[in-house]
Amino acid sequence: MRVFLLGATGTIGTAILKELLGTGHDVTALCRSQRSAATVAKLGATPLAGDLCDPDGWADALQDQEAVIHAAATFDNNMAAADLGVVRMLLKQAEKRATPLRVVYTGGCWLYGDTGGTLATETDRFAPIPAFAWMVDHARRLLASPALSTAVLHPAMVYHAEGGVLEQMLRQVRTQRPIEIWGKASTRWPLIHRDDLARAYRLLLELQGLTGHYNAVAQTGVPVAEIAGILARSHGQTTPYVCRSRAEVLASEGAWAEGPMLDQRLSARRLAQATGWAPRYTDLRQCFPPA
């Protein structure tokens, strides 16, 4: 397929790009910098200069594309507005097409809120943290359009060997500092390796009849203290962890920091049943074995 990829050099997008190219898809990637363009071109994709915040500047490039994967975010105070601009542009461009445009949109596990002991599925009501509540509305707009064929993928906490959601913890353990845990050590994180997540994107892309919401998770919920211990042992350390209070974290980091302090368990049963997807990384220790 001819696929337009947003976020091709991000933590998730890097893996998606490699997965798509490795399975024969023709990928055009939006690139804001020459460095990003060189990176995606070296991998075999076609770079297109443009800015996520100015979708009208690259909207016409979608006319000869069969699908769009939206895995990009500005991660600043303008994030919601930038995403809304992309959503509105997709809706507008899709109206010009003879057949529906396939879209795979990225949501997130934080849209389910604190699930505690409950295993969240796609039939549960969303209870997003305020900083990301706009995602629910944007997904609804895309799903409601008959000019689009939309699947919304909700990744668990995404990691890889160099970091992802674990980047700060790895930096601390590599410098032999105590691992900092935000909130309670018993808080559970649903986890997924980015390579497994990339395959989920590809499968949803290819199975165009699948629409609606899909969760992507390999480990339903792992206590943060256990994650810290695995990372420490992978570097031959018994580095202790320290906990920062919820109030302190929110005061210093901002509203988005509520996300990592949610106690969550997440199910990917619908994704597995619909696509045959199964994670290869089912235990964090596969990526971070004891030293």
PDB file of C-alpha atoms in Angstrom:
ATOM      1  CA  MET A   1       0.000   0.000   0.000  1.00  0.00           C
ATOM      2  CA  ARG A   2       0.955   3.630  -0.411  1.00  0.00           C
ATOM      3  CA  VAL A   3       1.106   4.874   3.163  1.00  0.00           C
ATOM      4  CA  PHE A   4       1.565   8.386   4.519  1.00  0.00           C
ATOM      5  CA  LEU A   5       3.247   8.254   7.939  1.00  0.00           C
ATOM      6  CA  LEU A   6       3.160  11.014  10.526  1.00  0.00           C
ATOM      7  CA  GLY A   7       5.775  10.757  13.283  1.00  0.00           C
ATOM      8  CA  ALA A   8       8.229   8.592  11.349  1.00  0.00           C
ATOM      9  CA  THR A   9      11.260   9.443  13.492  1.00  0.00           C
ATOM     10  CA  GLY A  10       9.585   9.269  16.905  1.00  0.00           C
ATOM     11  CA  THR A  11       9.806   6.429  19.414  1.00  0.00           C
ATOM     12  CA  ILE A  12       6.809   4.651  17.889  1.00  0.00           C
ATOM     13  CA  GLY A  13       7.113   5.935  14.332  1.00  0.00           C
ATOM     14  CA  THR A  14      10.673   4.664  13.887  1.00  0.00           C
ATOM     15  CA  ALA A  15       9.502   1.097  14.464  1.00  0.00           C
ATOM     16  CA  ILE A  16       6.382   1.560  12.308  1.00  0.00           C
ATOM     17  CA  LEU A  17       8.486   2.843   9.412  1.00  0.00           C
ATOM     18  CA  LYS A  18      10.832  -0.147   9.537  1.00  0.00           C
ATOM     19  CA  GLU A  19       7.909  -2.565   9.827  1.00  0.00           C
ATOM     20  CA  LEU A  20       6.114  -1.083   6.825  1.00  0.00           C
ATOM     21  CA  LEU A  21       9.200  -0.969   4.632  1.00  0.00           C
ATOM     22  CA  GLY A  22      10.192  -4.476   5.661  1.00  0.00           C
ATOM     23  CA  THR A  23       6.829  -5.835   4.540  1.00  0.00           C
ATOM     24  CA  GLY A  24       6.773  -4.164   1.132  1.00  0.00           C
ATOM     25  CA  HIS A  25       4.754  -1.021   1.686  1.00  0.00           C
ATOM     26  CA  ASP A  26       5.559   2.267  -0.069  1.00  0.00           C
ATOM     27  CA  VAL A  27       5.944   4.913   2.638  1.00  0.00           C
ATOM     28  CA  THR A  28       5.960   8.694   2.412  1.00  0.00           C
ATOM     29  CA  ALA A  29       7.013  10.290   5.707  1.00  0.00           C
ATOM     30  CA  LEU A  30       6.384  13.848   6.844  1.00  0.00           C
ATOM     31  CA  CYS A  31       9.697  15.408   7.921  1.00  0.00           C
ATOM     32  CA  ARG A  32      10.164  18.745   9.618  1.00  0.00           C
ATOM     33  CA  SER A  33      13.980  18.806   9.401  1.00  0.00           C
ATOM     34  CA  GLN A  34      16.648  17.850   6.892  1.00  0.00           C
ATOM     35  CA  ARG A  35      18.069  15.452   9.456  1.00  0.00           C
ATOM     36  CA  SER A  36      14.762  13.589   9.705  1.00  0.00           C
ATOM     37  CA  ALA A  37      14.453  13.548   5.927  1.00  0.00           C
ATOM     38  CA  ALA A  38      17.899  12.014   5.586  1.00  0.00           C
ATOM     39  CA  THR A  39      17.058   9.372   8.184  1.00  0.00           C
ATOM     40  CA  VAL A  40      13.857   8.186   6.510  1.00  0.00           C
ATOM     41  CA  ALA A  41      15.389   8.348   3.031  1.00  0.00           C
ATOM     42  CA  LYS A  42      18.277   6.140   4.159  1.00  0.00           C
ATOM     43  CA  LEU A  43      15.767   3.555   5.367  1.00  0.00           C
ATOM     44  CA  GLY A  44      13.980   3.565   2.010  1.00  0.00           C
ATOM     45  CA  ALA A  45      11.008   5.870   2.525  1.00  0.00           C
ATOM     46  CA  THR A  46      10.154   9.057   0.627  1.00  0.00           C
ATOM     47  CA  PRO A  47      10.557  12.156   2.800  1.00  0.00           C
ATOM     48  CA  LEU A  48       8.139  15.053   2.412  1.00  0.00           C
ATOM     49  CA  ALA A  49       9.072  18.391   3.951  1.00  0.00           C
ATOM     50  CA  GLY A  50       6.346  19.754   6.178  1.00  0.00           C
ATOM     51  CA  ASP A  51       5.237  20.703   9.665  1.00  0.00           C
ATOM     52  CA  LEU A  52       2.594  18.868  11.694  1.00  0.00           C
ATOM     53  CA  CYS A  53       1.296  22.264  12.805  1.00  0.00           C
ATOM     54  CA  ASP A  54       0.673  23.348   9.203  1.00  0.00           C
ATOM     55  CA  PRO A  55      -1.272  20.459   7.639  1.00  0.00           C
ATOM     56  CA  ASP A  56      -2.582  22.587   4.770  1.00  0.00           C
ATOM     57  CA  GLY A  57       1.013  22.815   3.559  1.00  0.00           C
ATOM     58  CA  TRP A  58       1.174  19.069   2.797  1.00  0.00           C
ATOM     59  CA  ALA A  59      -2.490  18.104   2.466  1.00  0.00           C
ATOM     60  CA  ASP A  60      -2.359  17.694  -1.319  1.00  0.00           C
ATOM     61  CA  ALA A  61       0.245  14.937  -0.937  1.00  0.00           C
ATOM     62  CA  LEU A  62      -2.470  12.671   0.463  1.00  0.00           C
ATOM     63  CA  GLN A  63      -4.354  12.480  -2.814  1.00  0.00           C
ATOM     64  CA  ASP A  64      -2.264   9.617  -4.200  1.00  0.00           C
ATOM     65  CA  GLN A  65      -1.957   7.816  -0.848  1.00  0.00           C
ATOM     66  CA  GLU A  66      -4.092   4.844   0.173  1.00  0.00           C
ATOM     67  CA  ALA A  67      -3.693   5.207   3.912  1.00  0.00           C
ATOM     68  CA  VAL A  68      -2.456   7.451   6.721  1.00  0.00           C
ATOM     69  CA  ILE A  69      -0.893   6.364  10.003  1.00  0.00           C
ATOM     70  CA  HIS A  70      -0.963   9.175  12.541  1.00  0.00           C
ATOM     71  CA  ALA A  71       1.664   8.500  15.210  1.00  0.00           C
ATOM     72  CA  ALA A  72       2.897  12.064  15.743  1.00  0.00           C
ATOM     73  CA  ALA A  73       2.523  14.625  18.513  1.00  0.00           C
ATOM     74  CA  THR A  74       4.169  17.947  19.298  1.00  0.00           C
ATOM     75  CA  PHE A  75       4.317  17.230  23.080  1.00  0.00           C
ATOM     76  CA  ASP A  76       3.930  20.894  23.931  1.00  0.00           C
ATOM     77  CA  ASN A  77       1.152  23.245  25.013  1.00  0.00           C
ATOM     78  CA  ASN A  78      -0.086  23.344  21.409  1.00  0.00           C
ATOM     79  CA  MET A  79      -0.465  19.565  21.130  1.00  0.00           C
ATOM     80  CA  ALA A  80      -4.265  19.431  21.096  1.00  0.00           C
ATOM     81  CA  ALA A  81      -4.597  22.269  18.595  1.00  0.00           C
ATOM     82  CA  ALA A  82      -1.962  20.776  16.298  1.00  0.00           C
ATOM     83  CA  ASP A  83      -3.701  17.401  16.348  1.00  0.00           C
ATOM     84  CA  LEU A  84      -7.090  18.967  15.675  1.00  0.00           C
ATOM     85  CA  GLY A  85      -5.623  20.676  12.618  1.00  0.00           C
ATOM     86  CA  VAL A  86      -4.493  17.301  11.268  1.00  0.00           C
ATOM     87  CA  VAL A  87      -7.877  15.708  12.006  1.00  0.00           C
ATOM     88  CA  ARG A  88      -9.770  18.491  10.233  1.00  0.00           C
ATOM     89  CA  MET A  89      -7.452  18.250   7.242  1.00  0.00           C
ATOM     90  CA  LEU A  90      -7.924  14.467   6.990  1.00  0.00           C
ATOM     91  CA  LEU A  91     -11.697  14.879   7.069  1.00  0.00           C
ATOM     92  CA  LYS A  92     -11.549  17.572   4.378  1.00  0.00           C
ATOM     93  CA  GLN A  93      -9.204  15.630   2.082  1.00  0.00           C
ATOM     94  CA  ALA A  94     -11.181  12.431   2.456  1.00  0.00           C
ATOM     95  CA  GLU A  95     -14.309  14.146   1.095  1.00  0.00           C
ATOM     96  CA  LYS A  96     -12.505  14.605  -2.227  1.00  0.00           C
ATOM     97  CA  ARG A  97     -11.851  10.896  -2.699  1.00  0.00           C
ATOM     98  CA  ALA A  98     -13.860   8.289  -4.548  1.00  0.00           C
ATOM     99  CA  THR A  99     -13.101   5.633  -1.926  1.00  0.00           C
ATOM    100  CA  PRO A 100     -12.625   5.952   1.848  1.00  0.00           C
ATOM    101  CA  LEU A 101      -9.150   6.850   3.090  1.00  0.00           C
ATOM    102  CA  ARG A 102      -7.743   4.293   5.529  1.00  0.00           C
ATOM    103  CA  VAL A 103      -6.596   5.946   8.767  1.00  0.00           C
ATOM    104  CA  VAL A 104      -4.903   4.410  11.779  1.00  0.00           C
ATOM    105  CA  TYR A 105      -5.021   6.990  14.570  1.00  0.00           C
ATOM    106  CA  THR A 106      -3.070   6.799  17.826  1.00  0.00           C
ATOM    107  CA  GLY A 107      -4.871   7.087  21.142  1.00  0.00           C
ATOM    108  CA  GLY A 108      -3.314   5.770  24.354  1.00  0.00           C
ATOM    109  CA  CYS A 109      -3.788   3.765  27.513  1.00  0.00           C
ATOM    110  CA  TRP A 110      -4.103   6.936  29.594  1.00  0.00           C
ATOM    111  CA  LEU A 111      -7.509   7.550  28.001  1.00  0.00           C
ATOM    112  CA  TYR A 112      -8.897   4.772  30.220  1.00  0.00           C
ATOM    113  CA  GLY A 113      -7.879   6.541  33.417  1.00  0.00           C
ATOM    114  CA  ASP A 114      -7.024   4.615  36.563  1.00  0.00           C
ATOM    115  CA  THR A 115      -8.303   1.047  36.088  1.00  0.00           C
ATOM    116  CA  GLY A 116      -6.989  -0.339  39.378  1.00  0.00           C
ATOM    117  CA  GLY A 117      -7.752  -4.046  39.569  1.00  0.00           C
ATOM    118  CA  THR A 118      -9.978  -3.965  36.482  1.00  0.00           C
ATOM    119  CA  LEU A 119      -8.666  -5.164  33.120  1.00  0.00           C
ATOM    120  CA  ALA A 120      -9.656  -2.409  30.686  1.00  0.00           C
ATOM    121  CA  THR A 121     -11.124  -3.407  27.328  1.00  0.00           C
ATOM    122  CA  GLU A 122     -12.425  -1.452  24.361  1.00  0.00           C
ATOM    123  CA  THR A 123     -15.987  -1.714  25.685  1.00  0.00           C
ATOM    124  CA  ASP A 124     -15.109   0.349  28.767  1.00  0.00           C
ATOM    125  CA  ARG A 125     -15.945   4.032  28.912  1.00  0.00           C
ATOM    126  CA  PHE A 126     -13.024   6.384  28.539  1.00  0.00           C
ATOM    127  CA  ALA A 127     -11.981   8.374  31.593  1.00  0.00           C
ATOM    128  CA  PRO A 128      -8.999  10.324  30.208  1.00  0.00           C
ATOM    129  CA  ILE A 129      -6.676  12.444  32.241  1.00  0.00           C
ATOM    130  CA  PRO A 130      -7.453  16.112  31.428  1.00  0.00           C
ATOM    131  CA  ALA A 131      -4.181  16.690  29.558  1.00  0.00           C
ATOM    132  CA  PHE A 132      -5.184  14.150  26.887  1.00  0.00           C
ATOM    133  CA  ALA A 133      -8.983  14.286  26.935  1.00  0.00           C
ATOM    134  CA  TRP A 134      -8.985  15.894  23.473  1.00  0.00           C
ATOM    135  CA  MET A 135      -7.841  12.577  21.962  1.00  0.00           C
ATOM    136  CA  VAL A 136     -11.235  11.021  22.662  1.00  0.00           C
ATOM    137  CA  ASP A 137     -13.040  13.734  20.698  1.00  0.00           C
ATOM    138  CA  HIS A 138     -10.567  13.618  17.806  1.00  0.00           C
ATOM    139  CA  ALA A 139     -10.905   9.846  17.529  1.00  0.00           C
ATOM    140  CA  ARG A 140     -14.697  10.176  17.588  1.00  0.00           C
ATOM    141  CA  ARG A 141     -14.595  12.652  14.695  1.00  0.00           C
ATOM    142  CA  LEU A 142     -12.484  10.344  12.566  1.00  0.00           C
ATOM    143  CA  LEU A 143     -14.570   7.265  13.349  1.00  0.00           C
ATOM    144  CA  ALA A 144     -17.803   9.100  12.523  1.00  0.00           C
ATOM    145  CA  SER A 145     -16.763  10.091   9.006  1.00  0.00           C
ATOM    146  CA  PRO A 146     -18.074   7.820   6.186  1.00  0.00           C
ATOM    147  CA  ALA A 147     -15.258   9.191   4.012  1.00  0.00           C
ATOM    148  CA  LEU A 148     -12.721   7.484   6.266  1.00  0.00           C
ATOM    149  CA  SER A 149     -12.094   3.895   7.328  1.00  0.00           C
ATOM    150  CA  THR A 150     -10.626   4.463  10.785  1.00  0.00           C
ATOM    151  CA  ALA A 151      -9.029   2.234  13.386  1.00  0.00           C
ATOM    152  CA  VAL A 152      -7.881   3.812  16.652  1.00  0.00           C
ATOM    153  CA  LEU A 153      -4.960   2.034  18.299  1.00  0.00           C
ATOM    154  CA  HIS A 154      -4.366   2.521  22.021  1.00  0.00           C
ATOM    155  CA  PRO A 155      -0.776   1.549  22.899  1.00  0.00           C
ATOM    156  CA  ALA A 156       0.224   0.534  26.391  1.00  0.00           C
ATOM    157  CA  MET A 157       3.387   2.130  27.798  1.00  0.00           C
ATOM    158  CA  VAL A 158       5.906   1.761  24.973  1.00  0.00           C
ATOM    159  CA  TYR A 159       9.508   0.740  25.592  1.00  0.00           C
ATOM    160  CA  HIS A 160      12.564  -0.439  23.657  1.00  0.00           C
ATOM    161  CA  ALA A 161      16.199  -1.197  24.420  1.00  0.00           C
ATOM    162  CA  GLU A 162      17.180   2.472  24.393  1.00  0.00           C
ATOM    163  CA  GLY A 163      14.311   3.651  26.533  1.00  0.00           C
ATOM    164  CA  GLY A 164      10.923   4.890  25.399  1.00  0.00           C
ATOM    165  CA  VAL A 165       8.839   5.213  28.563  1.00  0.00           C
ATOM    166  CA  LEU A 166      11.790   3.730  30.467  1.00  0.00           C
ATOM    167  CA  GLU A 167      14.296   6.332  29.279  1.00  0.00           C
ATOM    168  CA  GLN A 168      14.536   8.276  32.550  1.00  0.00           C
ATOM    169  CA  MET A 169      14.824   5.121  34.640  1.00  0.00           C
ATOM    170  CA  LEU A 170      17.584   3.768  32.399  1.00  0.00           C
ATOM    171  CA  ARG A 171      19.477   7.043  32.567  1.00  0.00           C
ATOM    172  CA  GLN A 172      19.327   6.932  36.346  1.00  0.00           C
ATOM    173  CA  VAL A 173      20.443   3.325  36.676  1.00  0.00           C
ATOM    174  CA  ARG A 174      23.275   3.824  34.174  1.00  0.00           C
ATOM    175  CA  THR A 175      24.608   6.669  36.299  1.00  0.00           C
ATOM    176  CA  GLN A 176      24.122   4.581  39.465  1.00  0.00           C
ATOM    177  CA  ARG A 177      21.464   6.848  40.876  1.00  0.00           C
ATOM    178  CA  PRO A 178      18.319   5.620  42.626  1.00  0.00           C
ATOM    179  CA  ILE A 179      15.474   5.079  40.182  1.00  0.00           C
ATOM    180  CA  GLU A 180      12.806   7.702  40.685  1.00  0.00           C
ATOM    181  CA  ILE A 181       9.230   6.449  40.842  1.00  0.00           C
ATOM    182  CA  TRP A 182       6.386   8.907  40.516  1.00  0.00           C
ATOM    183  CA  GLY A 183       3.623   8.236  42.996  1.00  0.00           C
ATOM    184  CA  LYS A 184       3.281   4.737  44.432  1.00  0.00           C
ATOM    185  CA  ALA A 185       5.720   1.880  43.830  1.00  0.00           C
ATOM    186  CA  SER A 186       2.743  -0.475  43.521  1.00  0.00           C
ATOM    187  CA  THR A 187       1.370   1.409  40.507  1.00  0.00           C
ATOM    188  CA  ARG A 188       1.015  -0.944  37.544  1.00  0.00           C
ATOM    189  CA  TRP A 189       1.996  -0.084  33.974  1.00  0.00           C
ATOM    190  CA  PRO A 190       0.699  -2.012  30.961  1.00  0.00           C
ATOM    191  CA  LEU A 191       3.726  -2.550  28.700  1.00  0.00           C
ATOM    192  CA  ILE A 192       4.482  -3.153  25.036  1.00  0.00           C
ATOM    193  CA  HIS A 193       7.729  -3.277  23.065  1.00  0.00           C
ATOM    194  CA  ARG A 194       7.677  -0.859  20.148  1.00  0.00           C
ATOM    195  CA  ASP A 195       8.419  -3.610  17.607  1.00  0.00           C
ATOM    196  CA  ASP A 196       5.328  -5.510  18.707  1.00  0.00           C
ATOM    197  CA  LEU A 197       3.345  -2.283  18.544  1.00  0.00           C
ATOM    198  CA  ALA A 198       4.597  -1.600  15.020  1.00  0.00           C
ATOM    199  CA  ARG A 199       3.221  -4.952  13.858  1.00  0.00           C
ATOM    200  CA  ALA A 200      -0.151  -4.044  15.360  1.00  0.00           C
ATOM    201  CA  TYR A 201      -0.187  -0.827  13.316  1.00  0.00           C
ATOM    202  CA  ARG A 202       0.667  -2.723  10.147  1.00  0.00           C
ATOM    203  CA  LEU A 203      -1.992  -5.365  10.670  1.00  0.00           C
ATOM    204  CA  LEU A 204      -4.689  -2.772  11.299  1.00  0.00           C
ATOM    205  CA  LEU A 205      -3.495  -0.881   8.243  1.00  0.00           C
ATOM    206  CA  GLU A 206      -3.757  -3.920   6.011  1.00  0.00           C
ATOM    207  CA  LEU A 207      -7.057  -5.269   7.371  1.00  0.00           C
ATOM    208  CA  GLN A 208      -9.065  -2.316   6.168  1.00  0.00           C
ATOM    209  CA  GLY A 209     -12.417  -3.733   7.213  1.00  0.00           C
ATOM    210  CA  LEU A 210     -11.435  -3.392  10.875  1.00  0.00           C
ATOM    211  CA  THR A 211     -12.639  -0.142  12.402  1.00  0.00           C
ATOM    212  CA  GLY A 212     -13.138   1.151  15.919  1.00  0.00           C
ATOM    213  CA  HIS A 213     -10.893   0.969  18.978  1.00  0.00           C
ATOM    214  CA  TYR A 214      -8.112  -1.560  19.597  1.00  0.00           C
ATOM    215  CA  ASN A 215      -5.754  -1.861  22.569  1.00  0.00           C
ATOM    216  CA  ALA A 216      -2.153  -2.982  22.069  1.00  0.00           C
ATOM    217  CA  VAL A 217      -0.476  -4.460  25.147  1.00  0.00           C
ATOM    218  CA  ALA A 218       1.875  -7.359  25.875  1.00  0.00           C
ATOM    219  CA  GLN A 219       2.008  -7.299  29.687  1.00  0.00           C
ATOM    220  CA  THR A 220      -1.314  -6.300  31.164  1.00  0.00           C
ATOM    221  CA  GLY A 221       0.091  -4.510  34.209  1.00  0.00           C
ATOM    222  CA  VAL A 222       3.533  -4.625  35.836  1.00  0.00           C
ATOM    223  CA  PRO A 223       4.248  -2.856  39.173  1.00  0.00           C
ATOM    224  CA  VAL A 224       6.648   0.034  38.687  1.00  0.00           C
ATOM    225  CA  ALA A 225       8.819  -1.260  41.537  1.00  0.00           C
ATOM    226  CA  GLU A 226       9.222  -4.532  39.643  1.00  0.00           C
ATOM    227  CA  ILE A 227      10.157  -2.635  36.480  1.00  0.00           C
ATOM    228  CA  ALA A 228      12.783  -0.678  38.424  1.00  0.00           C
ATOM    229  CA  GLY A 229      14.253  -3.907  39.809  1.00  0.00           C
ATOM    230  CA  ILE A 230      14.489  -5.505  36.362  1.00  0.00           C
ATOM    231  CA  LEU A 231      16.287  -2.482  34.937  1.00  0.00           C
ATOM    232  CA  ALA A 232      18.700  -2.331  37.866  1.00  0.00           C
ATOM    233  CA  ARG A 233      19.568  -6.039  37.632  1.00  0.00           C
ATOM    234  CA  SER A 234      20.068  -5.740  33.879  1.00  0.00           C
ATOM    235  CA  HIS A 235      22.987  -3.429  34.719  1.00  0.00           C
ATOM    236  CA  GLY A 236      24.331  -5.609  37.515  1.00  0.00           C
ATOM    237  CA  GLN A 237      23.016  -3.309  40.203  1.00  0.00           C
ATOM    238  CA  THR A 238      20.700  -3.428  43.157  1.00  0.00           C
ATOM    239  CA  THR A 239      19.938   0.270  42.836  1.00  0.00           C
ATOM    240  CA  PRO A 240      17.191   1.268  45.267  1.00  0.00           C
ATOM    241  CA  TYR A 241      14.268   3.327  44.107  1.00  0.00           C
ATOM    242  CA  VAL A 242      12.814   6.471  45.612  1.00  0.00           C
ATOM    243  CA  CYS A 243       9.218   7.634  45.375  1.00  0.00           C
ATOM    244  CA  ARG A 244       8.118  11.200  44.733  1.00  0.00           C
ATOM    245  CA  SER A 245       4.669  12.187  45.923  1.00  0.00           C
ATOM    246  CA  ARG A 246       1.885  12.771  43.434  1.00  0.00           C
ATOM    247  CA  ALA A 247       1.524  16.405  44.477  1.00  0.00           C
ATOM    248  CA  GLU A 248       5.251  17.058  44.075  1.00  0.00           C
ATOM    249  CA  VAL A 249       5.363  15.461  40.632  1.00  0.00           C
ATOM    250  CA  LEU A 250       2.348  17.365  39.306  1.00  0.00           C
ATOM    251  CA  ALA A 251       3.732  20.634  40.658  1.00  0.00           C
ATOM    252  CA  SER A 252       7.110  20.180  38.979  1.00  0.00           C
ATOM    253  CA  GLU A 253       6.233  18.280  35.789  1.00  0.00           C
ATOM    254  CA  GLY A 254       2.770  19.512  34.858  1.00  0.00           C
ATOM    255  CA  ALA A 255      -0.633  17.946  34.255  1.00  0.00           C
ATOM    256  CA  TRP A 256       0.605  15.307  31.776  1.00  0.00           C
ATOM    257  CA  ALA A 257       2.556  13.612  34.600  1.00  0.00           C
ATOM    258  CA  GLU A 258      -0.694  12.219  35.961  1.00  0.00           C
ATOM    259  CA  GLY A 259      -0.414   9.547  33.241  1.00  0.00           C
ATOM    260  CA  PRO A 260       2.552   7.576  34.625  1.00  0.00           C
ATOM    261  CA  MET A 261       0.922   7.621  38.069  1.00  0.00           C
ATOM    262  CA  LEU A 262      -2.223   5.823  36.890  1.00  0.00           C
ATOM    263  CA  ASP A 263      -2.614   2.264  38.151  1.00  0.00           C
ATOM    264  CA  GLN A 264      -3.647   0.404  34.995  1.00  0.00           C
ATOM    265  CA  ARG A 265      -4.311  -3.023  33.559  1.00  0.00           C
ATOM    266  CA  LEU A 266      -5.113  -3.338  29.868  1.00  0.00           C
ATOM    267  CA  SER A 267      -6.322  -6.122  27.568  1.00  0.00           C
ATOM    268  CA  ALA A 268      -5.395  -6.641  23.888  1.00  0.00           C
ATOM    269  CA  ARG A 269      -7.799  -9.540  23.331  1.00  0.00           C
ATOM    270  CA  ARG A 270      -9.807  -7.731  20.652  1.00  0.00           C
ATOM    271  CA  LEU A 271      -6.688  -6.911  18.638  1.00  0.00           C
ATOM    272  CA  ALA A 272      -5.424 -10.482  18.879  1.00  0.00           C
ATOM    273  CA  GLN A 273      -8.737 -12.012  17.856  1.00  0.00           C
ATOM    274  CA  ALA A 274      -9.294  -9.611  14.951  1.00  0.00           C
ATOM    275  CA  THR A 275      -5.798  -9.665  13.442  1.00  0.00           C
ATOM    276  CA  GLY A 276      -3.948 -12.713  14.793  1.00  0.00           C
ATOM    277  CA  TRP A 277      -1.463 -10.368  16.460  1.00  0.00           C
ATOM    278  CA  ALA A 278       0.615 -11.790  19.283  1.00  0.00           C
ATOM    279  CA  PRO A 279       3.508 -10.054  21.052  1.00  0.00           C
ATOM    280  CA  ARG A 280       7.023 -11.430  20.812  1.00  0.00           C
ATOM    281  CA  TYR A 281       8.133  -9.551  23.921  1.00  0.00           C
ATOM    282  CA  THR A 282       5.937 -10.957  26.683  1.00  0.00           C
ATOM    283  CA  ASP A 283       8.343 -10.201  29.531  1.00  0.00           C
ATOM    284  CA  LEU A 284      10.416  -7.060  30.088  1.00  0.00           C
ATOM    285  CA  ARG A 285      13.400  -9.277  30.903  1.00  0.00           C
ATOM    286  CA  GLN A 286      13.591 -10.369  27.262  1.00  0.00           C
ATOM    287  CA  CYS A 287      14.784  -6.864  26.453  1.00  0.00           C
ATOM    288  CA  PHE A 288      16.613  -6.307  29.747  1.00  0.00           C
ATOM    289  CA  PRO A 289      18.060  -9.656  30.935  1.00  0.00           C
ATOM    290  CA  PRO A 290      20.023  -9.807  34.219  1.00  0.00           C
ATOM    291  CA  ALA A 291      23.670  -8.841  33.778  1.00  0.00           C
TER     292      ALA A 291
END
